XYZ file of C-alpha atoms in Angstrom:
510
model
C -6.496 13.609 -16.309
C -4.568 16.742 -14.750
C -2.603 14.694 -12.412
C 1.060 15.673 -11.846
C 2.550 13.235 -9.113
C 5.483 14.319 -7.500
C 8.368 11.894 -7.074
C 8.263 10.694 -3.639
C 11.335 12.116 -2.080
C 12.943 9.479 0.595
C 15.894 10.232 2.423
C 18.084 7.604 1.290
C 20.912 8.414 3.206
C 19.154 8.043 5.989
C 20.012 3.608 4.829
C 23.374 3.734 6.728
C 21.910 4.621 10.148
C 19.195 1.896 9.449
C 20.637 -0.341 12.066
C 21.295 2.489 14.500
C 17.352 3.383 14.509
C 16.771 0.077 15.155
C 18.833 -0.820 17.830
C 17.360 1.303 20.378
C 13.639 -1.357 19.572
C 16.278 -4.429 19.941
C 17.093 -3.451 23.538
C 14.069 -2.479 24.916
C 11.823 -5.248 24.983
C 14.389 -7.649 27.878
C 14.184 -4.237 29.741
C 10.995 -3.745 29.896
C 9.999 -7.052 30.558
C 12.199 -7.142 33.495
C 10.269 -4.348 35.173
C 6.851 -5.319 33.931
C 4.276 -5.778 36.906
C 3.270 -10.020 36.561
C -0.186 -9.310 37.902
C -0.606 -7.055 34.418
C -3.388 -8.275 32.387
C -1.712 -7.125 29.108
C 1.682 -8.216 30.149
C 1.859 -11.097 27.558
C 0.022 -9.123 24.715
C 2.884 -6.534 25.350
C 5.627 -9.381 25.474
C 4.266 -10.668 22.179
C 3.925 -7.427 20.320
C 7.276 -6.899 21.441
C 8.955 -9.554 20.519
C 7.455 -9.589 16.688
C 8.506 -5.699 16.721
C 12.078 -7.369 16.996
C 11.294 -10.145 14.579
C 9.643 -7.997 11.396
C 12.631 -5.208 12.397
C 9.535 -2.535 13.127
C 11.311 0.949 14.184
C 8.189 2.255 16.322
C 4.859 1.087 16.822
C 2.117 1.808 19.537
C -1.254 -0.041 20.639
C -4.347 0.313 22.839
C -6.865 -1.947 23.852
C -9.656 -0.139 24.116
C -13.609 -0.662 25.546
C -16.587 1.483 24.821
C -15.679 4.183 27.081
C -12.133 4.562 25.992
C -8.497 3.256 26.030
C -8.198 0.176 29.244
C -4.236 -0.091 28.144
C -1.965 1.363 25.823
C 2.160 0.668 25.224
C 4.611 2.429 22.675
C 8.465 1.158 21.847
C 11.005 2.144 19.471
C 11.340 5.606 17.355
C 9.486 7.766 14.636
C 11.420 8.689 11.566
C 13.283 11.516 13.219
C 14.590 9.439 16.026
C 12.643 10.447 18.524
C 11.089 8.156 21.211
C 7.315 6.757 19.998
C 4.889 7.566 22.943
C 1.284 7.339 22.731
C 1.091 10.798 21.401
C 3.227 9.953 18.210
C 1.492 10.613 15.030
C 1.171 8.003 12.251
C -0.687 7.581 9.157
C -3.259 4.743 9.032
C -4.072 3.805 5.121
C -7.309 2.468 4.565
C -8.459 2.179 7.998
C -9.583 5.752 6.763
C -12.340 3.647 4.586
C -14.770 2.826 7.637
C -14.687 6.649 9.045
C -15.551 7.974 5.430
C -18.448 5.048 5.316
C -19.434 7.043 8.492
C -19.709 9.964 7.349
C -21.389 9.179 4.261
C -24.155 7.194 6.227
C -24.008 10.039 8.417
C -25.210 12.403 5.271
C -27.817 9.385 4.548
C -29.086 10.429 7.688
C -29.455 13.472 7.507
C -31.355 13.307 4.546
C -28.291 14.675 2.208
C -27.916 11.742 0.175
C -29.672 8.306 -0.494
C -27.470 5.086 -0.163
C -29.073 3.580 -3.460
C -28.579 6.922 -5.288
C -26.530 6.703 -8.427
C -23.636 8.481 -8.254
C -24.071 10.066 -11.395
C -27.160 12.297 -9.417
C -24.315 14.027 -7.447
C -21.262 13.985 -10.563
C -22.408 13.969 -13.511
C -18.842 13.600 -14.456
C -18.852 10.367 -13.300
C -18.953 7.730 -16.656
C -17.038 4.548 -15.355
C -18.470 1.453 -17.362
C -20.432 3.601 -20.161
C -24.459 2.427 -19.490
C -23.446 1.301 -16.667
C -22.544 4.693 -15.065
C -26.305 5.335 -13.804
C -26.737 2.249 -12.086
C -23.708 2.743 -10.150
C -25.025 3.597 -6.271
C -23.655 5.005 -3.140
C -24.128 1.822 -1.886
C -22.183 -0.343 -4.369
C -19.035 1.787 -3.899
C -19.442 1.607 -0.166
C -19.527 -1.864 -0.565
C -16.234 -2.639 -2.911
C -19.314 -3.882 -5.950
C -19.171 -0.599 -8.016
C -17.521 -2.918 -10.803
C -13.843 -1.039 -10.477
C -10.879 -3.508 -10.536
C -8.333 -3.584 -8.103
C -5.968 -1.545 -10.304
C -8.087 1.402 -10.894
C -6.682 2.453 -8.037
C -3.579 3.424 -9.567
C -5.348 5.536 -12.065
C -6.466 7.924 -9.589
C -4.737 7.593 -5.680
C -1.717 8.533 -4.467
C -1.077 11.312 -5.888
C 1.156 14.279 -4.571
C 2.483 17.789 -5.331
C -0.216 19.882 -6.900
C -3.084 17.214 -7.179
C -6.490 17.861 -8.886
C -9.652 17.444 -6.654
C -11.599 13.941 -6.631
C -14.011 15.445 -8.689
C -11.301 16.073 -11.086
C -9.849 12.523 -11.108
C -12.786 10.960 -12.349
C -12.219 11.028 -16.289
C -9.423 8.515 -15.593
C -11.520 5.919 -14.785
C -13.108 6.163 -17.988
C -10.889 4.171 -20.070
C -11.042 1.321 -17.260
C -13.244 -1.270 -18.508
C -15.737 -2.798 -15.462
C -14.808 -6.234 -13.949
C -18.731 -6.976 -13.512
C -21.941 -4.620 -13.951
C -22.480 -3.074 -10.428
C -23.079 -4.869 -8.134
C -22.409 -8.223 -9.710
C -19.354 -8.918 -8.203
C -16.858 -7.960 -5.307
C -13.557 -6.283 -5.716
C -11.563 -3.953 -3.530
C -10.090 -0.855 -4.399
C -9.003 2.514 -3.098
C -10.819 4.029 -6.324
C -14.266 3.462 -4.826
C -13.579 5.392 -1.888
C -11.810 8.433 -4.185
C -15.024 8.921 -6.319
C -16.933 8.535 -2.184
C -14.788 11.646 -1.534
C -16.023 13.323 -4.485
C -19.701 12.499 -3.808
C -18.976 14.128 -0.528
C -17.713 17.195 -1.590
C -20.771 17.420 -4.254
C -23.260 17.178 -1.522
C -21.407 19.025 1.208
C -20.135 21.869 -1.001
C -16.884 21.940 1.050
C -13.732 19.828 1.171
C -14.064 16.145 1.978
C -10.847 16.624 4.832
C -12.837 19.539 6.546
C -16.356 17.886 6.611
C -14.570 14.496 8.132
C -12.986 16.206 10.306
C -16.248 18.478 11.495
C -18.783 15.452 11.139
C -16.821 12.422 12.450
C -13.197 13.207 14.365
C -13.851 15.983 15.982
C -17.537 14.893 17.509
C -16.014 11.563 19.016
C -12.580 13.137 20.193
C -9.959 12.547 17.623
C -9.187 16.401 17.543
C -5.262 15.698 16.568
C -6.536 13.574 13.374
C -4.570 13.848 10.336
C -6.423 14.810 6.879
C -4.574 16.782 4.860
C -0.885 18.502 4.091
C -1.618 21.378 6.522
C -2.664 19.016 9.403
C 0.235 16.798 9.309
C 2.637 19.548 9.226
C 0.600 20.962 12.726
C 1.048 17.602 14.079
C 4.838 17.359 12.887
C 3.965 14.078 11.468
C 7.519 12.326 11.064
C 8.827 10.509 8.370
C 7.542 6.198 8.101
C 10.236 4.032 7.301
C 10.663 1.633 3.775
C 12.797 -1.567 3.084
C 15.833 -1.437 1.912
C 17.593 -3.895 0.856
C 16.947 -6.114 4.617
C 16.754 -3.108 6.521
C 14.580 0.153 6.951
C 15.003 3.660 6.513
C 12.961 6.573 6.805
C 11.886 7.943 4.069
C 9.488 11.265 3.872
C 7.110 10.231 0.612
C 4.354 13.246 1.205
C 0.599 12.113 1.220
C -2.140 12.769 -1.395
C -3.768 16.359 -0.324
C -7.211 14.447 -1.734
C -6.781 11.204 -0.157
C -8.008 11.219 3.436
C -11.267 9.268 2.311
C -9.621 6.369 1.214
C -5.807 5.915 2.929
C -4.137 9.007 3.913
C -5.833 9.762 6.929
C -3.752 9.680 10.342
C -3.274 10.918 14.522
C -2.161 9.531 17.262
C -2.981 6.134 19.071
C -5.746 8.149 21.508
C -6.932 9.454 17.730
C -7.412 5.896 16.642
C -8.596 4.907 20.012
C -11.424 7.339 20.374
C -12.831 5.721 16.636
C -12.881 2.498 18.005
C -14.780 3.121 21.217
C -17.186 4.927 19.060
C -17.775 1.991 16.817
C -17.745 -0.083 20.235
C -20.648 2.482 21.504
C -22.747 1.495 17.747
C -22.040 4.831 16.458
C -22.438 6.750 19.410
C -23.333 10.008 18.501
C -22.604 10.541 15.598
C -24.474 7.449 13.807
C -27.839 5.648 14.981
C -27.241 1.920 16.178
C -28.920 0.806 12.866
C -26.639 2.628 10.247
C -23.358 0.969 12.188
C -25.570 -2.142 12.149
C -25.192 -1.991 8.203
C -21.920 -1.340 7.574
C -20.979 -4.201 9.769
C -23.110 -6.780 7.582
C -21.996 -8.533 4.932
C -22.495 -7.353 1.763
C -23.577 -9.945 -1.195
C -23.331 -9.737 -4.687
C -26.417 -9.735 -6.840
C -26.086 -13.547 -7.308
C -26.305 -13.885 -3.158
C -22.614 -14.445 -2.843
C -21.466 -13.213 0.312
C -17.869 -10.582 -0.039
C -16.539 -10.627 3.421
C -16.932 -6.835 3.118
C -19.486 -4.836 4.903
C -19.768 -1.198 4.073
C -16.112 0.195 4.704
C -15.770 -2.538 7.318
C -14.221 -6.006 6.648
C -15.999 -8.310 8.545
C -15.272 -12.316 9.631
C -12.647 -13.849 7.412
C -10.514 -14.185 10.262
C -9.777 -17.697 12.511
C -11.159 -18.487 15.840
C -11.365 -16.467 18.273
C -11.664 -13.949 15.904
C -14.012 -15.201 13.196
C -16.799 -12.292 15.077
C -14.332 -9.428 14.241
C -15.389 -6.656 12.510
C -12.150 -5.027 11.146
C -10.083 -3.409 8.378
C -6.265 -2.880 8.144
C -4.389 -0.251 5.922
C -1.362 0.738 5.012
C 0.518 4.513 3.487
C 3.852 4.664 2.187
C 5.895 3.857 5.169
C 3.190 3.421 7.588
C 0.988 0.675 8.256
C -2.915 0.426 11.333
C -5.444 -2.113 11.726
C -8.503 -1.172 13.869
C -10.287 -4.594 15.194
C -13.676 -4.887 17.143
C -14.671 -7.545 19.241
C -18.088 -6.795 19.348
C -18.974 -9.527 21.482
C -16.419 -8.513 23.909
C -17.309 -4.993 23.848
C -13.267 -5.036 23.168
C -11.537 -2.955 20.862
C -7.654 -3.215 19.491
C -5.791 -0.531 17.313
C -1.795 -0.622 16.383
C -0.144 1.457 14.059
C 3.508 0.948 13.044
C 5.729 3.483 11.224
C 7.172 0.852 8.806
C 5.672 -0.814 5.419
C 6.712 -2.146 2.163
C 4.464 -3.837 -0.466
C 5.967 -7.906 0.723
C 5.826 -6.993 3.965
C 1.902 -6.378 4.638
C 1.588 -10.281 6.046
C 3.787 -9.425 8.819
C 2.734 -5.870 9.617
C -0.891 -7.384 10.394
C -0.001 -10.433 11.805
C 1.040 -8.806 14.970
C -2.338 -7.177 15.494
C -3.999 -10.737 14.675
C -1.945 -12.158 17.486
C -2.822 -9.487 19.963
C -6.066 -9.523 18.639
C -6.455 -13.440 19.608
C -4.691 -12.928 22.734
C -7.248 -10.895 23.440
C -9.772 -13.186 22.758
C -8.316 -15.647 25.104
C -6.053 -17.962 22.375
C -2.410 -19.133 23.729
C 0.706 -16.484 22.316
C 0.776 -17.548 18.677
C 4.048 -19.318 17.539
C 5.987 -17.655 15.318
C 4.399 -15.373 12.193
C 5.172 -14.449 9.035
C 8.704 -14.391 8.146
C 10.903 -12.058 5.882
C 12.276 -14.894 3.603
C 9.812 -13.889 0.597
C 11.100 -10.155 0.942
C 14.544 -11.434 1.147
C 14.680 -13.782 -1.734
C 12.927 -11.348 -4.220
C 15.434 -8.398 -3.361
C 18.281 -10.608 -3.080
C 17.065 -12.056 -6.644
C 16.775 -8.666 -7.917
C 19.663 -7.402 -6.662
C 21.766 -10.262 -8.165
C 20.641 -9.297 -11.170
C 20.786 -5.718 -11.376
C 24.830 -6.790 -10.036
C 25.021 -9.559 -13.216
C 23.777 -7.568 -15.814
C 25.839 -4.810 -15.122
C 28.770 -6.788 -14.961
C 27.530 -8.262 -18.595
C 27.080 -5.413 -20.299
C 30.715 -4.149 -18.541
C 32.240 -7.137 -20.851
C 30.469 -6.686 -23.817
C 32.072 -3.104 -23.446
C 35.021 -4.376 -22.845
C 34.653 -6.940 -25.753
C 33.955 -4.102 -28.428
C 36.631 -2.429 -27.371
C 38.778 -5.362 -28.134
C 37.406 -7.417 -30.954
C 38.049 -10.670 -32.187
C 36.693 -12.622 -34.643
C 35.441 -16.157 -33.746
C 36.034 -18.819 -35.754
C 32.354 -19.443 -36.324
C 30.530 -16.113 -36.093
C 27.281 -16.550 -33.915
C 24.152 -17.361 -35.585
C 21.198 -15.357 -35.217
C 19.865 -18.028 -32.900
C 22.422 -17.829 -30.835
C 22.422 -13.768 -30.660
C 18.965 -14.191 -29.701
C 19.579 -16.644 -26.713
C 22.464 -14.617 -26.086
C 20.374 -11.254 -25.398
C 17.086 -12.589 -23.692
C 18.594 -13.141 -20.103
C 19.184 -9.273 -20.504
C 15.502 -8.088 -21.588
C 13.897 -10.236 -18.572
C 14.914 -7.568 -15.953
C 12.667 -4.994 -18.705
C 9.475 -7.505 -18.610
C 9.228 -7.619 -14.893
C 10.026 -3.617 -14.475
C 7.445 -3.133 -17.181
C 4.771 -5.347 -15.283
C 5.205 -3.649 -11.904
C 5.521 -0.276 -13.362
C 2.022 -0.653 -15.257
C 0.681 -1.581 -11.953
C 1.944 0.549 -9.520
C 3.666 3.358 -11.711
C 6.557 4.884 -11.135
C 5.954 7.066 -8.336
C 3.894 3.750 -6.466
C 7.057 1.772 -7.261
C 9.001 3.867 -5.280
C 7.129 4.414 -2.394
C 6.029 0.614 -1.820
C 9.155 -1.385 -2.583
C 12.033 1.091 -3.668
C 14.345 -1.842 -3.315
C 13.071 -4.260 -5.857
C 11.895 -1.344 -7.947
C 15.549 0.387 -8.153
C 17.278 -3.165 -8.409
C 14.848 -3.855 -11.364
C 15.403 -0.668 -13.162
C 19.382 -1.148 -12.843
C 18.671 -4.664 -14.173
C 16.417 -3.386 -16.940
C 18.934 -1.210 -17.746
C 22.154 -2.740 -17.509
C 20.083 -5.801 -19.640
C 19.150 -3.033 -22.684
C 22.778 -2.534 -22.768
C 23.820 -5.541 -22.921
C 21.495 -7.114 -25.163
C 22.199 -3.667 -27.624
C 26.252 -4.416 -27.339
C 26.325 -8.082 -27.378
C 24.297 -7.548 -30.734
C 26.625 -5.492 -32.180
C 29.232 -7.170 -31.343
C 27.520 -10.567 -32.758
C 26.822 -8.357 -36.228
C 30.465 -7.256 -36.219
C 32.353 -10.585 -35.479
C 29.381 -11.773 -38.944
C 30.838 -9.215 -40.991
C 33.958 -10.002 -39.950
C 33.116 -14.014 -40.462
C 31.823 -12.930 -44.115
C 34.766 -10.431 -45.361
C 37.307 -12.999 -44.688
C 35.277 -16.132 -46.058
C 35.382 -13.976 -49.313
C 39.104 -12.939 -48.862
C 39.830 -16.607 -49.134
C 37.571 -16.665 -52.024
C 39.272 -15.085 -54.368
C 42.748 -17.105 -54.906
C 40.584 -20.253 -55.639
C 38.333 -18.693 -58.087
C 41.625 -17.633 -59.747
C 43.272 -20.505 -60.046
C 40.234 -22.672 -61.380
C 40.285 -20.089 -64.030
């Protein structure tokens, strides 16, 4: 594959002010609680959202509630990445809630008579080989619906990609050497991939970019106009930095966006952007799809055995607990950005957040706040509590330690060579060995999470544990390469004078 990723490019300087762009979200909440009106419908959903913005350490986030005809409430706290105040009109990136407006405008194309949902997708790319003979009986439909065969990690072979980035179309031979998790169709699995080679079946039928004909056949018709879909549109819209953990706290970091990837994550606008989406899913498609189409993508999918997948097409749907086990839904999440867009269809009720914060261990907590809202909502008490930080903590702080031990190790075994001795019992072999594996753990785990996520996904999803592993890889390499040495020299030490003191008593018994 062509691909040439840039390294994501975060402002890590920007860590020492971490607390100061956080302290303006710590003081507003009491504030504007104080001068909320009580008779406010959404006073407590604001309270809540509030007070788990303070809890999770979120720099900005915004929210709507929204009905058929539009937005019946929207609030905004905190700041974006440049400092500036969030409002309503702040842009933010949304992930994969981009997967349900590219399932509309494929069915939109079905529609229209451009494509068939149960076409292969090798009619439209004949590029397209994923799973050898089982390339042609790969459909539309069975990438729509997360059954195409593609495992979860394929998605690393071909998303997130930035700098000078091939076309979907172009991305495809990487998925070549994947082997299939099921034939298609035979079994459920979610990944970003399906919705990459979507984007390329778009552009195959369309003839023009996927980000234009989105824009032209879905935002633009329902009244997202400021939607985000590629490079050129975010820089229009100013789109500031999203923020990534580090090390407890957050700090912006600028990581770019795939020019390619607005049909599966990197698709963005403001909360009236978002809002406008869900009141047109709240209308059944409104104008731009026929009641029956939205109908399909919010049913649940099943396998070719009957089993059901909690996935619709580009639509999660139930999963959730009561009052929310009617929601259609689907949450997402870009480098330093996380949305979730729910429906209440029953309630002709809509609600959409997006926060300008996100690491890979902190997804629980970035969508439990819309969950709780969301209930809230539905008429359940405030939840108590939420996902906490502790797992995020522990896991840097472990990492960290290490990164800090290991270097300190291989410091001494430095030191150590620089100062020999010899023991008087050389180490074994067994004991080298035992003596060098602490060292070459850090290199397993920053071998496993590199061969998931890459180097450039590493970075951009938890730069924290990623850097503190690859000091601790590192700093382990060198130690386990000087304590050897050292162990081999303090041996041949060990063996030179055993046969020093050899010689006299060979002599003498002569």
């Amino acid at each position: 594959m062509n691909r040439r990723p840039a390294r994501p490019a975060p402002r890590w300087a920007a860590a020492l002010c971490a607390a100061l762009l956080l302290a303006p979200v710590g003081g507003a909440p009491a504030a504007a609680a104080a001068a909320r009106d009580p008779a406010d419908p959404y006073a407590a959903i604001d309270d809540y959202v509030q007070r788990r913005m303070e809890e999770t350490g979120t720099p900005g986030l915004s929210y709507a509630v929204v009905g058929p005809d539009g937005p019946l409430h929207r609030a905004a706290w905190g700041t974006d990445g440049d400092g500036a105040p969030v409002t309503a009109g702040t842009p933010f990136l949304w992930g994969s809630v981009a997967k349900p407006v590219t399932a509309t405008a494929v069915l939109a194309l079905a529609e229209d008579g451009a494509l068939g949902l149960d076409d292969p997708v090798a009619d439209h790319l004949p590029e397209f080989r994923f799973g050898g003979a089982h390339a042609p009986q790969t459909t539309v439909r069975h990438l729509l619906a997360q059954t195409s065969g593609l495992p979860p990690s394929s998605a690393f072979a071909v998303s997130d990609c930035r700098g000078d980035c091939p076309r979907p179309a172009d991305r495809l031979p990487a998925l070549d050497r994947i082997r299939p998790l099921a034939p298609p169709g035979g079994e459920y699995a979610y990944t970003s991939a399906n919705y990459l080679v979507l984007a390329a079946v778009v552009e195959s039928v369309t003839g023009v970019p996927f980000s234009d004909h989105v824009r032209d056949a879905v935002l633009e018709p329902v009244g997202a106009d400021g939607a985000i879909t590629d490079p050129a549109s975010a820089r229009d819209r100013a789109l500031a930095p999203g923020h990534l953990p580090l090390w407890g706290a957050t700090a912006p970091a600028a990581t770019g966006l795939d020019p390619h990837g607005a049909a599966y994550g990197y698709l963005g606008g403001d909360l009236d952007d978002l809002a406008a989406l869900a009141s047109l899913y709240l209308r059944g498609g409104g104008d731009v799809l026929s009641a029956d189409s939205f109908g399909e993508m919010s049913r649940e999918q099943t396998t070719d055995d009957g089993a059901g997948t909690g996935y619709g097409l580009g639509w999660r749907v139930g999963g959730l607990d009561a009052p929310l086990d009617g929601a259609v839904w689907h949450s997402g999440a870009a480098p330093g950005y996380s949305a979730v867009l729910l429906l209440l269809p029953e309630r002709g009720l809509a609600l959409v957040m997006q926060q300008n914060s996100h690491g890979l261990l902190h997804d629980a907590a970035s969508t439990d706040v819309l969950f709780g809202a969301s209930a809230m909502l539905a008429g359940a008490p405030e939840p108590e509590g939420g996902p906490s930080r502790t797992v995020y903590l522990l896991t840097v702080a472990a990492a960290t330690g290490l990164a800090v031990w290991l270097t300190a190790t291989a410091a001494g075994a430095c030191a150590a060579l620089r100062r020999p001795r010899t023991p008087a019992a050389p180490p074994t072999r067994t004991a080298t060995a035992f003596r060098i594996l602490p060292g070459l753990l850090p290199v397993g785990a920053g071998a496993v999470l590199l061969a998931v996520t890459g180097v450039d996904g590493a970075l951009a999803w938890a730069p924290d544990v990623a850097l503190s592993l690859a000091v601790a890889a590192a700093a382990g390499v060198a130690s386990a390469v000087l304590r050897t040495w050292a162990d081999v020299r303090a041996r041949r030490a060990g063996a030179a004078r055993d046969r020093a003191g050899a010689v006299p008593g060979q002599a003498s018994r002569s």
